[in-house]
Coordinates of C-alpha atoms in Angstrom, one line a residue:
Chain A
M1 CA 68.9 75.6 24.9
K2 CA 67.5 76.1 28.4
I3 CA 64.0 77.3 28.3
L4 CA 61.8 78.5 31.2
L5 CA 58.2 77.7 30.6
T6 CA 55.3 79.1 32.6
G7 CA 51.8 77.6 32.2
Y8 CA 53.2 74.1 31.9
T9 CA 50.2 72.6 33.7
G10 CA 47.8 74.5 31.5
N11 CA 46.0 73.5 28.4
L12 CA 48.9 74.1 26.1
G13 CA 52.0 73.6 28.4
P14 CA 52.7 69.9 27.9
A15 CA 52.3 70.2 24.1
I16 CA 54.8 73.1 24.0
A17 CA 57.2 71.1 26.1
R18 CA 56.9 68.1 23.8
E19 CA 57.8 70.2 20.8
L20 CA 61.0 71.2 22.7
S21 CA 62.2 67.7 23.4
E22 CA 65.6 68.5 22.1
H23 CA 66.1 71.3 24.6
E24 CA 66.0 71.5 28.4
V25 CA 62.7 72.8 29.6
I26 CA 62.5 74.3 33.1
A27 CA 58.9 74.3 34.0
C28 CA 57.8 76.7 36.8
V29 CA 54.9 75.0 38.6
R30 CA 53.1 75.5 41.9
N31 CA 53.1 71.8 42.7
P32 CA 55.8 69.7 41.0
E33 CA 54.2 66.5 42.4
A34 CA 51.0 67.1 40.4
A35 CA 52.6 68.2 37.1
P36 CA 53.1 66.0 34.1
K37 CA 56.5 64.2 33.9
M38 CA 58.7 64.3 30.8
G39 CA 62.3 63.4 30.6
H40 CA 63.6 66.7 29.3
V41 CA 61.4 68.8 31.6
R42 CA 62.8 69.9 35.0
L43 CA 60.1 70.9 37.4
V44 CA 60.8 73.7 39.7
Q45 CA 58.5 75.1 42.3
G46 CA 57.3 78.7 41.9
T47 CA 54.6 81.1 40.8
L48 CA 54.4 84.1 38.6
M49 CA 55.0 86.3 41.6
E50 CA 57.7 84.1 43.1
L51 CA 59.7 82.9 40.1
P52 CA 62.5 80.4 40.8
R53 CA 65.6 82.6 41.3
S54 CA 67.8 79.5 41.6
V55 CA 67.6 78.8 37.8
A56 CA 67.6 82.5 36.7
G57 CA 71.2 82.5 35.6
E58 CA 70.8 79.4 33.3
I59 CA 67.8 80.6 31.3
E60 CA 68.3 81.4 27.6
V61 CA 64.6 81.6 26.6
I62 CA 61.4 82.3 28.5
I63 CA 58.1 81.2 27.2
H64 CA 55.4 82.9 29.2
A65 CA 52.3 80.8 28.6
A66 CA 50.6 81.0 32.0
A67 CA 47.3 82.9 32.0
N68 CA 43.9 83.1 33.6
T69 CA 41.8 82.2 30.6
S70 CA 38.4 82.5 32.3
F71 CA 36.0 84.5 30.2
V72 CA 33.7 85.3 33.1
T73 CA 36.1 86.5 35.7
P74 CA 36.1 90.3 36.4
L75 CA 38.8 92.4 34.9
D76 CA 40.5 93.3 38.2
D77 CA 40.9 89.6 39.1
L78 CA 42.2 88.7 35.6
R79 CA 44.8 91.5 35.8
I80 CA 46.4 89.8 38.8
T81 CA 47.6 86.9 36.7
N82 CA 47.6 88.2 33.2
V83 CA 49.0 91.7 33.7
E84 CA 50.9 91.6 36.9
G85 CA 52.1 88.1 36.1
T86 CA 53.5 89.4 32.9
R87 CA 55.1 92.4 34.7
S88 CA 56.7 89.9 37.1
I89 CA 58.1 87.9 34.2
L90 CA 59.6 91.0 32.6
E91 CA 61.2 92.1 35.8
F92 CA 62.6 88.6 36.5
S93 CA 64.2 88.7 33.0
R94 CA 66.3 91.8 33.6
A95 CA 70.0 91.4 34.1
R96 CA 70.0 87.8 32.9
P97 CA 73.2 87.7 30.7
R98 CA 72.3 84.5 29.0
L99 CA 68.7 85.4 28.1
E100 CA 68.1 85.7 24.4
K101 CA 64.4 86.0 24.1
I102 CA 61.1 86.2 25.9
I103 CA 58.1 84.7 24.1
H104 CA 54.8 86.1 25.4
V105 CA 51.9 83.9 24.5
S106 CA 48.8 86.0 23.9
T107 CA 45.4 85.6 22.3
A108 CA 44.2 86.6 18.9
C109 CA 41.2 88.1 20.6
V110 CA 43.2 91.1 21.9
C111 CA 41.7 92.9 18.9
G112 CA 38.4 93.0 20.8
K113 CA 35.4 93.8 18.7
Q114 CA 37.5 94.8 15.7
S115 CA 36.3 93.5 12.3
G116 CA 38.2 92.9 9.1
S117 CA 41.8 91.9 8.7
V118 CA 43.9 91.7 11.9
P119 CA 47.6 92.3 11.3
E120 CA 50.5 90.6 13.0
A121 CA 51.5 93.8 14.7
R122 CA 51.0 95.8 17.8
L123 CA 47.3 96.8 18.0
P124 CA 45.9 100.1 19.2
K125 CA 43.4 99.6 22.1
P126 CA 40.1 98.5 20.6
A127 CA 37.0 100.6 21.3
S128 CA 35.6 97.6 23.2
F129 CA 36.3 94.0 24.1
V130 CA 34.0 91.0 24.0
N131 CA 35.1 90.0 27.5
A132 CA 37.5 91.1 30.3
Y133 CA 40.0 88.3 29.4
E134 CA 40.7 89.9 26.1
E135 CA 41.2 93.3 27.7
S136 CA 43.6 91.9 30.3
K137 CA 45.7 90.2 27.6
W138 CA 45.8 93.4 25.5
E139 CA 47.1 95.2 28.6
A140 CA 49.7 92.4 29.1
E141 CA 50.8 92.8 25.5
E142 CA 51.3 96.5 26.0
L143 CA 53.7 95.8 28.9
V144 CA 55.7 93.5 26.6
F145 CA 55.8 96.0 23.7
N146 CA 56.8 98.8 26.0
S147 CA 59.6 96.9 27.6
D148 CA 63.2 97.2 26.4
L149 CA 63.7 93.4 26.6
P150 CA 64.1 91.0 23.7
T151 CA 60.5 90.1 23.4
E152 CA 58.2 88.5 20.8
V153 CA 54.4 88.0 21.0
I154 CA 52.5 85.0 19.8
R155 CA 48.7 85.3 19.5
L156 CA 46.8 82.1 19.4
S157 CA 43.2 81.7 18.3
I158 CA 40.8 79.1 19.7
V159 CA 42.8 76.0 20.6
A160 CA 40.2 73.4 20.0
G161 CA 42.1 70.2 20.9
S162 CA 44.4 67.5 19.6
E163 CA 44.5 66.9 15.9
T164 CA 45.4 63.2 16.7
D165 CA 42.6 62.2 19.1
G166 CA 40.6 65.4 19.8
S167 CA 41.5 65.4 23.4
V168 CA 41.8 68.7 25.4
R169 CA 43.4 69.1 28.8
R170 CA 40.9 71.7 29.9
T171 CA 37.5 72.2 28.4
G172 CA 36.5 75.8 27.6
A173 CA 33.6 77.8 26.2
L174 CA 34.1 76.2 22.7
H175 CA 33.7 72.7 24.2
H176 CA 30.7 73.5 26.3
T177 CA 29.1 75.1 23.3
L178 CA 29.8 72.0 21.2
Y179 CA 28.1 69.8 23.8
W180 CA 25.0 72.0 24.1
L181 CA 24.8 72.0 20.3
W182 CA 25.0 68.2 20.3
K183 CA 22.2 68.0 22.8
G184 CA 20.0 70.3 20.6
L185 CA 19.9 72.9 23.3
I186 CA 21.2 76.0 21.4
P187 CA 18.4 77.5 19.3
M188 CA 20.4 80.4 17.9
M189 CA 24.0 81.7 17.5
P190 CA 25.0 85.3 16.9
G191 CA 27.0 86.1 13.9
S192 CA 26.7 85.8 10.2
P193 CA 27.2 82.6 8.1
D194 CA 30.3 84.2 6.6
S195 CA 32.0 84.9 10.0
L196 CA 35.3 83.0 10.3
V197 CA 35.6 80.7 13.3
D198 CA 39.3 80.5 13.8
L199 CA 40.1 77.1 15.3
I200 CA 43.5 75.5 15.6
S201 CA 44.8 72.3 17.1
T202 CA 46.9 72.0 20.2
E203 CA 49.7 70.7 18.1
H204 CA 49.7 73.6 15.8
A205 CA 49.6 76.1 18.6
A206 CA 52.5 74.3 20.3
Q207 CA 54.5 74.2 17.1
V208 CA 54.1 77.9 16.5
V209 CA 55.2 78.7 20.1
A210 CA 58.1 76.3 20.1
G211 CA 59.2 77.3 16.6
R212 CA 59.5 81.0 17.6
A213 CA 61.2 80.1 20.9
V214 CA 64.2 78.4 19.2
A215 CA 64.3 80.7 16.2
G216 CA 66.4 83.9 16.0
L217 CA 65.0 86.9 17.8
Q218 CA 62.8 89.2 15.8
P219 CA 62.4 92.0 18.3
K220 CA 58.7 92.9 19.0
Q221 CA 57.5 90.6 16.2
V222 CA 54.0 89.4 16.5
T223 CA 53.2 85.9 15.1
H224 CA 49.6 84.6 14.8
G225 CA 49.1 81.0 15.6
C226 CA 45.8 81.0 13.8
A227 CA 44.0 79.3 11.0
G228 CA 43.7 82.6 9.1
E229 CA 42.3 82.1 5.6
A230 CA 42.0 78.4 6.3
A231 CA 39.4 78.9 9.1
P232 CA 35.9 77.7 8.5
R233 CA 33.0 80.0 8.1
L234 CA 30.3 79.8 10.8
G235 CA 27.7 78.5 8.3
E236 CA 29.9 75.7 7.0
L237 CA 31.1 74.8 10.5
L238 CA 27.5 74.3 11.6
D239 CA 26.8 72.3 8.5
H240 CA 29.8 70.1 9.3
L241 CA 28.8 69.7 12.9
T242 CA 25.4 68.6 11.7
T243 CA 27.1 66.0 9.6
I244 CA 29.2 64.8 12.6
F245 CA 26.2 64.7 14.9
S246 CA 24.3 62.8 12.2
K247 CA 26.8 60.0 12.2
R248 CA 26.2 59.5 15.9
S249 CA 22.5 60.2 16.4
P250 CA 19.5 59.0 14.4
A251 CA 17.6 62.2 15.6
W252 CA 20.3 64.4 13.9
E253 CA 20.4 62.1 10.9
R254 CA 16.7 62.2 10.3
G255 CA 16.6 66.0 10.8
S256 CA 14.5 65.7 14.0
I257 CA 16.8 68.2 15.6
T258 CA 17.0 71.5 13.8
P259 CA 20.4 73.1 13.9
P260 CA 20.6 76.6 15.5
M261 CA 19.9 79.7 13.5
I262 CA 22.6 82.2 12.9
V263 CA 21.1 85.5 14.1
D264 CA 22.1 89.2 14.5
A265 CA 23.2 90.7 17.8
A266 CA 19.8 92.2 18.5
T267 CA 17.9 89.0 18.1
F268 CA 20.4 87.1 20.2
A269 CA 20.1 89.8 22.9
L270 CA 16.3 89.4 22.9
F271 CA 16.7 85.6 23.4
E272 CA 19.2 86.1 26.2
E273 CA 16.8 88.6 27.8
T274 CA 13.9 86.1 27.7
V275 CA 16.1 83.4 29.2
A276 CA 17.1 85.8 32.0
Q277 CA 13.5 86.7 32.7
S278 CA 12.4 83.1 32.8
G279 CA 15.1 82.1 35.4
D280 CA 15.5 78.8 33.6
L281 CA 18.6 77.4 35.2
L282 CA 19.7 75.2 32.3
F283 CA 19.3 77.9 29.7
R284 CA 21.0 80.4 31.9
R285 CA 24.0 78.1 32.0
I286 CA 23.9 77.6 28.3
C287 CA 23.7 81.3 27.7
Q288 CA 26.5 81.9 30.2
D289 CA 28.7 79.3 28.4
S290 CA 27.9 80.9 25.1
R291 CA 28.0 84.6 26.1
S292 CA 31.8 84.8 26.5
F293 CA 32.5 83.0 23.2
L294 CA 29.7 83.4 20.7
P295 CA 29.5 87.2 20.6
G296 CA 33.0 87.3 19.1
L297 CA 31.4 85.8 16.0
L298 CA 29.5 89.1 15.5
H299 CA 32.8 90.7 14.5
P300 CA 33.9 89.0 11.4
R301 CA 37.6 89.1 10.9
Q302 CA 40.5 87.2 9.5
Y303 CA 43.9 86.9 11.2
E304 CA 47.0 87.4 9.1
T305 CA 49.3 84.4 9.3
T306 CA 52.3 85.6 7.3
N307 CA 54.8 84.7 10.1
S308 CA 53.7 81.2 10.8
G309 CA 51.6 80.0 7.9
T310 CA 48.2 78.2 8.1
P311 CA 47.8 74.9 9.9
A312 CA 48.6 71.7 8.1
T313 CA 45.5 69.9 9.4
D314 CA 42.1 70.6 7.8
W315 CA 39.6 72.1 10.1
R316 CA 37.0 69.5 9.3
H317 CA 39.2 66.7 10.6
L318 CA 40.0 68.7 13.7
A319 CA 36.3 69.6 14.3
E320 CA 35.3 65.9 14.0
L321 CA 37.9 64.7 16.4
V322 CA 37.3 67.4 19.0
T323 CA 33.5 67.1 18.8
G324 CA 33.8 63.3 19.2
H325 CA 36.0 63.7 22.2
V326 CA 33.5 66.2 23.8
I327 CA 30.6 63.9 23.2
D328 CA 32.3 60.8 24.4
S329 CA 33.8 62.4 27.5
R330 CA 30.5 63.8 28.7
S331 CA 28.2 60.9 27.7
Chain B
M1 CA -12.8 70.2 -10.4
I2 CA -13.0 72.4 -7.3
E3 CA -11.5 75.8 -7.4
T4 CA -9.3 75.6 -4.4
A5 CA -8.4 79.3 -4.5
V6 CA -11.9 80.2 -3.1
I7 CA -11.8 78.1 0.0
G8 CA -11.5 79.9 3.3
I9 CA -13.0 80.7 6.6
R10 CA -16.6 81.7 6.5
S11 CA -17.1 82.5 10.1
L12 CA -15.3 82.0 13.4
A13 CA -16.0 82.5 17.1
S14 CA -14.7 81.7 20.5
A15 CA -16.0 81.4 24.1
L16 CA -14.3 81.9 27.4
P17 CA -15.4 80.9 30.9
S18 CA -17.0 83.5 33.1
R19 CA -14.2 83.8 35.7
F20 CA -10.8 85.3 35.3
A21 CA -8.4 84.5 38.1
E22 CA -5.3 86.7 38.8
V23 CA -2.0 84.8 38.3
E24 CA -1.2 85.2 42.0
T25 CA -4.1 82.9 42.8
L26 CA -3.1 80.2 40.3
R27 CA -1.0 77.1 40.8
T28 CA 2.2 77.9 38.8
S29 CA 5.8 76.8 38.9
S30 CA 7.3 80.2 38.1
A31 CA 6.8 83.3 40.3
A32 CA 3.7 85.3 39.5
G33 CA 5.9 88.4 38.7
T34 CA 7.8 86.4 36.1
L35 CA 4.6 85.3 34.5
R36 CA 3.2 88.8 34.5
S37 CA 6.3 90.0 32.8
F38 CA 5.7 87.4 30.1
G39 CA 2.2 88.8 29.5
F40 CA 0.1 86.7 31.8
P41 CA -1.9 88.7 34.4
G42 CA -4.1 85.6 35.0
A43 CA -6.2 83.0 33.3
W44 CA -9.8 82.2 32.5
V45 CA -10.8 79.3 34.7
E46 CA -13.6 76.9 35.7
G47 CA -14.6 76.2 32.1
N48 CA -16.3 73.1 30.8
A49 CA -14.8 72.0 27.5
S50 CA -17.9 70.7 25.8
Q51 CA -20.0 73.7 26.9
L52 CA -17.3 76.2 25.8
A53 CA -17.2 74.5 22.3
L54 CA -20.9 74.5 22.1
A55 CA -21.1 78.2 23.0
A56 CA -18.5 79.0 20.3
A57 CA -20.1 76.8 17.7
R58 CA -23.6 78.3 18.2
K59 CA -22.2 81.6 17.0
V60 CA -21.0 80.3 13.7
V61 CA -23.4 77.6 12.7
P62 CA -26.8 79.3 12.2
G63 CA -27.8 79.6 8.5
K64 CA -25.3 77.1 7.3
K65 CA -25.8 73.5 6.3
I66 CA -22.9 71.7 7.9
D67 CA -21.6 68.7 6.0
A68 CA -18.8 67.7 8.3
L69 CA -17.9 68.4 11.9
L70 CA -14.3 68.1 13.2
W71 CA -13.9 68.1 16.9
V72 CA -10.7 69.5 18.2
G73 CA -9.1 68.9 21.6
A74 CA -5.5 68.9 22.8
L75 CA -6.0 67.2 26.1
S76 CA -7.2 63.5 26.1
G77 CA -10.0 64.5 28.5
S78 CA -11.3 66.9 25.9
H79 CA -12.3 64.0 23.8
E80 CA -14.7 62.6 26.3
H81 CA -18.1 63.9 27.2
A82 CA -19.8 63.1 30.5
S83 CA -22.4 60.4 30.2
A84 CA -25.9 60.9 31.6
S85 CA -25.9 57.3 32.7
G86 CA -25.5 56.3 36.3
I87 CA -23.4 53.3 35.6
S88 CA -20.0 53.1 37.1
K89 CA -17.4 55.5 35.8
D90 CA -15.0 52.5 35.5
N91 CA -17.2 51.1 32.8
V92 CA -15.3 51.3 29.5
L93 CA -18.5 52.6 27.7
H94 CA -17.8 56.0 29.2
R95 CA -14.7 56.1 27.1
F96 CA -16.8 56.1 24.0
C97 CA -18.9 59.2 24.8
Y98 CA -17.5 61.7 22.4
P99 CA -18.0 65.4 22.6
G100 CA -18.1 65.7 18.7
S101 CA -21.1 63.5 18.5
W102 CA -22.7 65.3 21.5
L103 CA -22.1 68.6 19.8
Q104 CA -23.7 67.4 16.6
E105 CA -26.7 66.4 18.6
E106 CA -26.9 69.7 20.5
L107 CA -26.7 71.7 17.3
G108 CA -29.0 69.5 15.3
L109 CA -26.4 68.9 12.5
E110 CA -28.0 65.7 11.2
Q111 CA -26.4 66.0 7.8
A112 CA -22.9 66.2 9.1
T113 CA -20.4 63.5 9.4
V114 CA -18.3 63.6 12.6
S115 CA -14.7 63.0 13.4
G116 CA -12.0 64.3 15.7
V117 CA -8.6 65.9 15.5
A118 CA -6.3 65.1 18.4
Q119 CA -2.6 64.8 19.3
Q120 CA -1.8 68.3 17.9
G121 CA -1.6 70.2 21.2
C122 CA -2.1 73.9 20.8
A123 CA -1.9 73.5 17.0
G124 CA -5.1 71.5 17.0
M125 CA -7.3 74.1 15.4
F126 CA -4.8 74.7 12.6
S127 CA -4.7 71.0 11.9
A128 CA -8.5 70.8 11.9
M129 CA -8.8 73.7 9.4
R130 CA -6.2 72.0 7.2
H131 CA -8.3 68.8 7.2
A132 CA -11.5 70.7 6.7
R133 CA -10.0 72.4 3.6
A134 CA -8.8 69.0 2.3
L135 CA -12.3 67.7 2.6
L136 CA -13.7 70.7 0.7
V137 CA -11.1 70.1 -2.0
A138 CA -11.6 66.3 -2.2
E139 CA -15.3 65.9 -1.8
P140 CA -17.4 68.3 -4.0
E141 CA -20.6 67.5 -2.1
V142 CA -19.1 68.9 1.1
K143 CA -19.8 72.6 1.2
N144 CA -19.3 73.6 4.9
V145 CA -17.1 72.1 7.5
L146 CA -17.4 73.0 11.1
C147 CA -14.2 72.8 13.2
A148 CA -15.0 73.2 16.9
G149 CA -13.4 72.2 20.2
A150 CA -12.2 73.3 23.5
D151 CA -9.8 72.5 26.3
A152 CA -10.3 73.1 30.0
L153 CA -8.0 72.2 32.8
P154 CA -9.4 70.5 35.9
E155 CA -10.1 72.7 39.0
N156 CA -7.0 73.6 40.9
A157 CA -4.8 72.1 38.2
E158 CA -1.3 73.5 37.6
R159 CA -1.8 76.4 35.1
E160 CA 1.7 76.9 33.9
L161 CA 3.2 75.1 30.9
L162 CA 6.8 76.0 30.1
Y163 CA 6.4 79.7 31.1
N164 CA 2.9 80.0 29.7
V165 CA -0.3 80.4 31.8
I166 CA -3.1 78.3 30.5
S167 CA -6.7 79.5 30.1
D168 CA -9.8 77.5 29.4
A169 CA -11.5 78.4 26.1
G170 CA -13.5 77.0 23.2
C171 CA -13.5 78.0 19.5
A172 CA -15.2 77.2 16.3
C173 CA -15.0 78.1 12.7
V174 CA -16.7 77.1 9.4
L175 CA -14.6 76.5 6.3
S176 CA -16.5 76.9 3.1
H177 CA -16.4 78.0 -0.5
E178 CA -18.7 81.0 -0.1
E179 CA -19.2 84.1 1.9
L180 CA -15.6 84.0 3.1
L181 CA -14.1 86.4 5.6
Y182 CA -10.6 85.0 5.1
R183 CA -9.3 83.3 2.0
W184 CA -7.0 80.3 2.5
I185 CA -3.6 81.1 0.9
G186 CA -1.3 78.4 2.2
Y187 CA -0.3 76.2 5.1
H188 CA 2.8 74.5 6.2
Q189 CA 3.4 72.1 9.0
I190 CA 6.4 70.4 10.4
S191 CA 5.9 67.5 12.9
R192 CA 8.8 66.1 14.9
G193 CA 7.9 62.9 16.7
Y194 CA 11.3 63.1 18.4
Y195 CA 9.8 65.4 20.9
W196 CA 6.8 63.2 21.8
D197 CA 8.0 62.7 25.4
V198 CA 7.2 66.2 26.7
P199 CA 8.2 65.8 30.3
A200 CA 11.6 64.2 29.3
K201 CA 12.4 66.7 26.5
Q202 CA 11.1 70.0 27.9
S203 CA 14.5 71.8 27.5
E204 CA 15.0 70.4 24.0
I205 CA 11.5 71.5 23.0
I206 CA 12.2 75.0 24.2
A207 CA 15.5 75.0 22.2
A208 CA 13.8 73.6 19.1
Y209 CA 10.9 76.0 19.2
F210 CA 12.5 79.0 17.5
P211 CA 14.5 77.4 14.7
T212 CA 11.7 75.0 13.8
A213 CA 9.1 77.8 14.0
A214 CA 11.2 79.9 11.6
L215 CA 11.6 76.9 9.2
T216 CA 7.8 76.5 9.3
I217 CA 7.0 80.1 8.6
R218 CA 9.7 80.2 5.8
G219 CA 8.1 77.1 4.5
V220 CA 4.7 78.6 4.1
L221 CA 6.1 81.8 2.6
K222 CA 8.0 79.7 0.0
K223 CA 5.0 77.5 -0.8
T224 CA 2.9 80.6 -1.4
G225 CA 5.5 82.7 -3.1
I226 CA 4.9 85.5 -0.6
R227 CA 7.8 87.5 0.7
A228 CA 8.1 88.1 4.4
E229 CA 7.7 91.9 3.9
E230 CA 4.4 91.3 2.1
I231 CA 2.8 89.9 5.3
D232 CA 0.6 92.7 6.5
L233 CA -0.1 91.4 10.0
V234 CA 1.1 88.5 12.2
I235 CA -1.6 87.2 14.5
P236 CA 0.2 85.9 17.5
T237 CA -1.0 83.2 19.9
G238 CA -1.3 83.7 23.6
V239 CA 2.1 82.2 24.4
N240 CA 4.9 84.1 26.2
R241 CA 4.8 87.5 24.5
S242 CA 8.6 87.9 24.7
S243 CA 8.9 85.1 22.1
W244 CA 7.1 86.9 19.3
P245 CA 9.6 89.7 18.6
I246 CA 12.3 87.1 18.4
L247 CA 10.2 85.0 15.9
M248 CA 9.4 88.1 13.9
R249 CA 13.1 88.9 13.5
L250 CA 14.0 85.3 12.7
C251 CA 11.5 85.4 9.8
G252 CA 12.4 88.8 8.6
I253 CA 9.0 90.3 9.2
P254 CA 9.1 94.0 10.4
D255 CA 8.3 94.2 14.2
E256 CA 5.4 96.6 13.6
R257 CA 3.5 94.0 11.7
L258 CA 2.9 92.0 14.9
Y259 CA -0.6 92.5 16.1
Q260 CA -0.7 93.5 19.8
P261 CA -3.9 92.2 21.5
E262 CA -5.7 94.5 23.9
K263 CA -7.4 91.9 25.9
S264 CA -5.6 89.3 28.0
F265 CA -6.7 85.8 27.1
G266 CA -3.8 83.8 28.5
H267 CA -2.7 80.8 26.5
T268 CA -5.9 79.1 25.6
I269 CA -4.2 76.0 24.0
A270 CA -5.9 75.7 20.5
A271 CA -8.2 78.8 20.7
D272 CA -5.6 81.5 20.8
S273 CA -5.5 82.4 17.1
V274 CA -9.3 82.5 16.8
L275 CA -9.6 84.7 19.9
I276 CA -7.0 87.2 18.7
L277 CA -8.2 87.2 15.1
E278 CA -11.7 88.0 16.4
E279 CA -10.3 90.8 18.5
A280 CA -8.4 92.3 15.7
R281 CA -11.5 92.3 13.5
E282 CA -13.6 93.8 16.2
R283 CA -11.1 96.6 16.7
G284 CA -11.2 97.4 13.0
V285 CA -7.6 96.5 12.4
L286 CA -8.4 94.3 9.5
R287 CA -9.0 95.6 6.0
P288 CA -9.8 93.8 2.7
G289 CA -6.8 92.3 1.0
M290 CA -4.6 92.0 4.0
K291 CA -2.3 89.0 4.2
L292 CA -2.3 87.5 7.7
L293 CA 0.3 85.1 9.0
L294 CA -0.8 82.8 11.8
F295 CA 1.5 80.4 13.6
A296 CA 1.0 77.8 16.3
Y297 CA 3.1 75.2 18.0
G298 CA 1.6 72.1 19.6
F299 CA 3.1 69.5 21.8
G300 CA 3.7 66.3 19.9
S301 CA 5.4 68.2 18.4
S302 CA 4.0 70.1 15.5
W303 CA 4.8 73.6 14.2
C304 CA 2.0 75.0 11.9
S305 CA 1.9 78.1 9.9
L306 CA -1.1 79.5 8.0
I307 CA -1.5 82.4 5.6
L308 CA -5.0 83.9 5.2
E309 CA -6.1 86.9 3.1
T310 CA -9.0 89.0 4.2
T311 CA -11.8 89.5 1.8
D312 CA -14.3 92.3 1.2
L313 CA -16.6 90.8 3.8
I314 CA -14.2 91.4 6.6

């Protein structure tokens, strides 16, 4: 099978390509010289707006995994990559006789501030989103659902890192937060102890995407690459992180550092306000890193995982590997 | 056997210097506007620690036979009193001139034994009261314990400490078995030596403040069997006022139970709770049978929480 992959140089791209080693992957990249090299991956130069027409006739499957995943970028800027980029992919896909399927890689957070069970289905526009990234990805999904092309959508939750060594190609809000936690610099986190924190490994995310790419088309199907019911609750995740930190630090082991409290939205807002008033640069950065990620914990929900199943790897093992990697790489 | 249930605070008082300086005229790291927004219009300055403690102690001692005196000071300089001798200041004998002993002499407390409480930062008075109570419990012949102390910063010193503007002040209280204004209900302290290096761990201390404060307050509530909603009034300290509503929420105490001081004292290191408790009493806010929660954090680091109950003498 010949598969066009966007986002090859991103967090997940190489892992998806590895899962497709029995196929020919055509990776659309800006700079082929700087991209990872794999035997079955053909690097072709291009962007979302200037897709490689030369290979268009060969392509059987498109995996659109490229996205601007910044949680702090304004919506209009995010739309350029996430919405217009998706529109460009869909237009590129028209009149390709060999094309069987387009996999659109999305985020589980397109449900915004919705609480409760999140179905593997097209979602009505949420009343509000935690950040503009979520909104731009929801808009991109709408383009996909409204098209008459053979599309499927895969929504991934938080891709924490590798389940073999904890590594991550690009650190994000989760990793920054883990580091600040380790340093004892996060006094409180919004949410409730029972809020699920849906973490998955890079490998699981890649397996779900690759699996759907080579399977038979299920038109407009949504598949959640999520931990679902296997996800940890915030309270038990913090307990586990304390255990991990305790193995590495006498201060944590002795209880000298008190883990953060889990607080409601109003209390967290008061804390953020105080930090903003103080002008403290370090805590402003910590709040900025936390703001885009932590408020999602205020909306407890569980993602359905009927179409893909839950990850094989236990979240405790994944959390320990990723946390260790974050600490070691920043120490 | 001593009945510990009837130990408490018999009297308390404070003393401030005569001059209040606007925050704009003080040496601070943060902008004056920021500090004003945190509740610091200025600070009481140009105080002398020994004299401030003496002024406060004179208000609480008359009519009481004091059996023990505990001197309280957060700053190392607060544990030295100026010698009248003309010998060189480099002479080590100057280091042995203690303000606690000087205070005993000034007040004529010949029956009292003297010791000091240090290394507790702004929680010093809480710690002194705890030790005073322990003395009253352990030694039946001890009837009244005076806790007194003060801290004053040198002239033109930096007045800001982690977003708090520091005032000079002294305070004193007598713990006893009789004629109590406040009955001692319970106390809980958490000390974390991990944070001893204050300059190096400023940010970690700021982060640790809230969760450890909440643990401390929950600890005293658990020890005493009192539920958060049964606290009638929380007596704040003079630290950054924006921190108190957060702490109230973390502990599950309704916002309206936080006492709002009318006067501006700044953050007087160890005298805050005494100053504010005095003000609340003077304003007629306190009624018999009220459960009061007091909390203080001191560099070192120690988080201290105290529950008092007002008596009919309030």
